[in-house]
Short mmCIF file of N, CA, C and O in Angstrom, two decimals:
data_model
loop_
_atom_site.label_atom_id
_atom_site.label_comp_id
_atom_site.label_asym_id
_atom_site.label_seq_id
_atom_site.Cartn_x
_atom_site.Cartn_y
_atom_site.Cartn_z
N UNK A 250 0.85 -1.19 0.00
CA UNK A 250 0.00 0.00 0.00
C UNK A 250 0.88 1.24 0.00
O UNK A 250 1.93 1.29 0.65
N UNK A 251 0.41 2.26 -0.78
CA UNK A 251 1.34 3.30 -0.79
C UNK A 251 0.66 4.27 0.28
O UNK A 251 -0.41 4.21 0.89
N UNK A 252 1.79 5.26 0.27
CA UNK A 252 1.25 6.34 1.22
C UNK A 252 0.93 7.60 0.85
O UNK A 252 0.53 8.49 1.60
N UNK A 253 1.18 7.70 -0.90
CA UNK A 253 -0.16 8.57 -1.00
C UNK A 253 -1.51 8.26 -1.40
O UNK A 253 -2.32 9.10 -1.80
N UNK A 254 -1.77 6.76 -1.26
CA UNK A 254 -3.24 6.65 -2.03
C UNK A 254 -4.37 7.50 -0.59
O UNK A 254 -4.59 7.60 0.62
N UNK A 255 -4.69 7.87 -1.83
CA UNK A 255 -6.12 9.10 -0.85
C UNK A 255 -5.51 10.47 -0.91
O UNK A 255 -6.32 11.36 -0.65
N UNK A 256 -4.34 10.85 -1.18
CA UNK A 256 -4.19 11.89 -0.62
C UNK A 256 -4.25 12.62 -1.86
O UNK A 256 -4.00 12.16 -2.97
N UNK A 257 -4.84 14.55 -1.39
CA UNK A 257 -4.97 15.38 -2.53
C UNK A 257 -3.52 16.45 -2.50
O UNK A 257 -2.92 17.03 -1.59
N UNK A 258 -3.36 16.35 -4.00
CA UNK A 258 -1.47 17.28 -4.00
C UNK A 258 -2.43 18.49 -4.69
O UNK A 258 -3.60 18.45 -5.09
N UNK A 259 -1.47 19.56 -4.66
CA UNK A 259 -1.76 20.73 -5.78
C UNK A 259 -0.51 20.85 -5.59
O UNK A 259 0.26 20.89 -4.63
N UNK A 260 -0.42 20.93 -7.76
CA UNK A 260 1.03 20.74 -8.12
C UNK A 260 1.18 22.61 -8.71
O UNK A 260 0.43 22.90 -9.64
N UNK A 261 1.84 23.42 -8.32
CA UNK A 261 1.61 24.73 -9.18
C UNK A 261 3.20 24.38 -10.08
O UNK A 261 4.10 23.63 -9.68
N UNK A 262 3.17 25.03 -11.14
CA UNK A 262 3.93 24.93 -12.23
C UNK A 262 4.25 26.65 -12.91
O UNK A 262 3.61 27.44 -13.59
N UNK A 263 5.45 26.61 -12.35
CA UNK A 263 5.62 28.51 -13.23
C UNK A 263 6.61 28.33 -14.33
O UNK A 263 6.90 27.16 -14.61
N UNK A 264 7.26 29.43 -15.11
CA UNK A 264 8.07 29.28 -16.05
C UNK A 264 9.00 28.86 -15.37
O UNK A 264 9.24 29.29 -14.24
N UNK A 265 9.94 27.59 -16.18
CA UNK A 265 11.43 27.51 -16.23
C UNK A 265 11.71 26.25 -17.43
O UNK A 265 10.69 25.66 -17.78
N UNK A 266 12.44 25.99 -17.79
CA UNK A 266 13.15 24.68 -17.98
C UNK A 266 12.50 23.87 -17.55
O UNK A 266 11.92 23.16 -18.38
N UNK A 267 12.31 23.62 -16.27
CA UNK A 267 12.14 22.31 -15.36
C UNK A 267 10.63 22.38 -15.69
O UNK A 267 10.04 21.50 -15.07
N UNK A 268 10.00 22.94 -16.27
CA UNK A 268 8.33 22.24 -16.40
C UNK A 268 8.16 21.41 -16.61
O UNK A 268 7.32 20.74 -16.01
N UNK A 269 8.87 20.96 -17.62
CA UNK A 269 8.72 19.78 -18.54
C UNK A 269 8.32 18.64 -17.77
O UNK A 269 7.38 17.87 -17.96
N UNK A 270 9.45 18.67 -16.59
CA UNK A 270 9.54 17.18 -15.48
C UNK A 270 8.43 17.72 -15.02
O UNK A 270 8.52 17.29 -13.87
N UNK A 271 7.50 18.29 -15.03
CA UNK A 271 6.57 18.03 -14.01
C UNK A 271 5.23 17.46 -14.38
O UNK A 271 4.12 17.72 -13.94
N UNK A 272 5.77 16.27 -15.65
CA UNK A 272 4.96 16.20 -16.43
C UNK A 272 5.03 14.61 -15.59
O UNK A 272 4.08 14.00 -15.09
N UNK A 273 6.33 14.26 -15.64
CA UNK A 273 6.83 12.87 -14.84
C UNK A 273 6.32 13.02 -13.54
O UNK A 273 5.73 12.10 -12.96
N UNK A 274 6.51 14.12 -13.04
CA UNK A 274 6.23 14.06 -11.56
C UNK A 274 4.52 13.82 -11.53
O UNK A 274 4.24 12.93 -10.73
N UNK A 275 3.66 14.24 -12.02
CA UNK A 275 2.39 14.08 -12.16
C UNK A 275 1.87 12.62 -12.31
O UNK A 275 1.07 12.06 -11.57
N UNK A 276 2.40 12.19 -13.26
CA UNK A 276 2.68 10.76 -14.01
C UNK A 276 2.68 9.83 -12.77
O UNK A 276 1.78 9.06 -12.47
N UNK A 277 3.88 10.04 -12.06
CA UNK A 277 4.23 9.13 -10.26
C UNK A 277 3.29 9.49 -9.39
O UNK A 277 2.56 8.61 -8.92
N UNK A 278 3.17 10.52 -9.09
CA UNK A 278 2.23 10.89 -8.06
C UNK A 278 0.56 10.07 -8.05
O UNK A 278 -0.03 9.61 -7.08
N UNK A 279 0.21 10.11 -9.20
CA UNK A 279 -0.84 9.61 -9.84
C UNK A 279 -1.08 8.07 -9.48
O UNK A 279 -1.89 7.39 -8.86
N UNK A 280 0.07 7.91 -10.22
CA UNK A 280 0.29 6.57 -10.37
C UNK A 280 0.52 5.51 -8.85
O UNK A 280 0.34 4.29 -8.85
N UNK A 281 0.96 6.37 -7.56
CA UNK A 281 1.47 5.94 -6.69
C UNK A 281 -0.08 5.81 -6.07
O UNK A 281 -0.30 5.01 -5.15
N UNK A 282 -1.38 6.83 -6.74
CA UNK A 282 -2.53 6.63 -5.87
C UNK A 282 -2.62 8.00 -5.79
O UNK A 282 -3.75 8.16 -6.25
N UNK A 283 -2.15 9.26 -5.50
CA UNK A 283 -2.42 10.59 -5.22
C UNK A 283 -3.30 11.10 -6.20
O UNK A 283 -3.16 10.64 -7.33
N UNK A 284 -4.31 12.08 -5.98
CA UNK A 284 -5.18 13.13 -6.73
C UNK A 284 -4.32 14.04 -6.68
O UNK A 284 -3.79 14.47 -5.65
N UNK A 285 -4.07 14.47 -8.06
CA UNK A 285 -3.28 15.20 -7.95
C UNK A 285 -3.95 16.92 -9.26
O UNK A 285 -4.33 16.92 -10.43
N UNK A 286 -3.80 17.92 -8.35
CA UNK A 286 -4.71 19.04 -9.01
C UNK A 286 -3.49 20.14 -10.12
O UNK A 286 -2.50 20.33 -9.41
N UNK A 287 -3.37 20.60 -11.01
CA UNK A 287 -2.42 21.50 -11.45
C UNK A 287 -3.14 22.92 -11.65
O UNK A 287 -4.25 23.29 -12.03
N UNK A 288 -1.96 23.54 -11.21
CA UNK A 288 -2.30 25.44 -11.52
C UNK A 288 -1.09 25.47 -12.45
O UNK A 288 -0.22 24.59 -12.46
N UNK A 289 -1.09 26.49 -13.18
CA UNK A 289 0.18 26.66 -14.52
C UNK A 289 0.31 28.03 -14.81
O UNK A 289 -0.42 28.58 -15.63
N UNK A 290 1.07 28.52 -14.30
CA UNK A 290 1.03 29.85 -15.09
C UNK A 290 1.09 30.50 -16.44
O UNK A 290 1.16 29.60 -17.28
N UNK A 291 1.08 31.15 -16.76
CA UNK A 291 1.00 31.33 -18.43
C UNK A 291 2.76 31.56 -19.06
O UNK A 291 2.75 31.65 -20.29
N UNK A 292 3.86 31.62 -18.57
CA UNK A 292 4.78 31.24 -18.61
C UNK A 292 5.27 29.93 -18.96
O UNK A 292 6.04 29.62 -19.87
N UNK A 293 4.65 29.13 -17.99
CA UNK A 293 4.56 27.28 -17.69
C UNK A 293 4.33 26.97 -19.09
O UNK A 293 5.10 26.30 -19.77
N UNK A 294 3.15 27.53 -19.54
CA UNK A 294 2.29 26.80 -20.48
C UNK A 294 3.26 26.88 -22.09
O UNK A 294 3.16 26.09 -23.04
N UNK A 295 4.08 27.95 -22.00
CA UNK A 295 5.19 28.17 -22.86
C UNK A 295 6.07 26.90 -22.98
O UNK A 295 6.49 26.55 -24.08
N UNK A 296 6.33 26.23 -21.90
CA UNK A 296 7.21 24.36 -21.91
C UNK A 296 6.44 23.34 -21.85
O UNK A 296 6.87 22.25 -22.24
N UNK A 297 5.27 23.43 -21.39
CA UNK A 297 4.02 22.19 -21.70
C UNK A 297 2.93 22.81 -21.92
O UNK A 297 2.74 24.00 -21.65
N UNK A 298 2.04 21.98 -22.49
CA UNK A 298 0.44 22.68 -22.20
C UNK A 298 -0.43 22.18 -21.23
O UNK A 298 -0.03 21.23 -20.57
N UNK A 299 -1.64 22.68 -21.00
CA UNK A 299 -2.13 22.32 -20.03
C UNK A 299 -2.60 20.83 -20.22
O UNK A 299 -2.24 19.91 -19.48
N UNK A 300 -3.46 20.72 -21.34
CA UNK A 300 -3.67 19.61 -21.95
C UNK A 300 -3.08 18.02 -21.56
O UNK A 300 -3.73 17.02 -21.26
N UNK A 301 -1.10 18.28 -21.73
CA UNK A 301 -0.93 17.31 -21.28
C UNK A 301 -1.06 16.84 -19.84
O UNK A 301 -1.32 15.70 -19.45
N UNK A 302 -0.77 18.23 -18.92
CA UNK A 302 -1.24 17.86 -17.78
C UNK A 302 -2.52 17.73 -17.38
O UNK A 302 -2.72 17.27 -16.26
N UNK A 303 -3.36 18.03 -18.01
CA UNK A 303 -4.91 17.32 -17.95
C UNK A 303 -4.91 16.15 -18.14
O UNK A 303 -5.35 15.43 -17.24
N UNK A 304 -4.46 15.62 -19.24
CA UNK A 304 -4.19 13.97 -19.39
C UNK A 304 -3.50 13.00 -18.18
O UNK A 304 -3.98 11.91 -17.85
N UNK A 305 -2.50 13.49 -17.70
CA UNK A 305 -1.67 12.97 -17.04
C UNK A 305 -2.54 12.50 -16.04
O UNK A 305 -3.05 11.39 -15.93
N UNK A 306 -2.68 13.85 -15.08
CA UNK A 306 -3.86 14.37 -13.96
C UNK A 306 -5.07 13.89 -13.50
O UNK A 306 -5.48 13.70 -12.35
N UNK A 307 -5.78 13.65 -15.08
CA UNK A 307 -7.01 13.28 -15.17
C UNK A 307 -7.99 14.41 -14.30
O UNK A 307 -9.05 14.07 -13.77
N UNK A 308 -7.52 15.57 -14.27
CA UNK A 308 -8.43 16.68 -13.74
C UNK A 308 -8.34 17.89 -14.59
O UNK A 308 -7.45 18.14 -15.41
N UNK A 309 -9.25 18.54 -14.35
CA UNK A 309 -9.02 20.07 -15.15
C UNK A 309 -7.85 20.60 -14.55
O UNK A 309 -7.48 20.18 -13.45
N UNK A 310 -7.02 21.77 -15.36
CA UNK A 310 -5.75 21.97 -15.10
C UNK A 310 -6.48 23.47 -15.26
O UNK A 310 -7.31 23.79 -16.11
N UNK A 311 -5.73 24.54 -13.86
CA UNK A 311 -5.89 25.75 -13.93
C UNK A 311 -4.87 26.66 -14.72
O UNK A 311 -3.69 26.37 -14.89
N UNK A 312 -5.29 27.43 -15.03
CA UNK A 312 -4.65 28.76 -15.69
C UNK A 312 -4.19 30.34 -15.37
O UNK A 312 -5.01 31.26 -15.51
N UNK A 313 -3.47 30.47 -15.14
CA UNK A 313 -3.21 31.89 -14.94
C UNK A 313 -3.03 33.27 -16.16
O UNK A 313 -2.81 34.41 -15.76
#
């Protein structure tokens, strides 16, 4: 049993480089059992879109 199943994350995501991974990190979190929510800034959305993290997520992904 893992120790995040049940639990709710909010992942926020701003500009850099490193967005990208937080595409993986979503991916694990998920996967380990966590609900996991995304906010993105409009920067962010410049290295991923929301989209994929909607997919990932399986939740609506917020916008700034």
């Amino acid at each position: 049993m893992s120790f995040l199943l049940d639990k709710n994350i909010l992942l926020g995501i701003s500009g850099g480089i490193a967005a990208y991974k937080s595409a993986y990190l979503v991916r694990e979190l998920t996967r380990l059992g966590a609900e996991v929510r995304v906010v993105m800034t409009a920067a962010a959305q410049e290295f991923i879109s929301p989209m994929t993290m909607q997919a990932l997520s399986g939740n609506e992904v917020r916008t700034t």
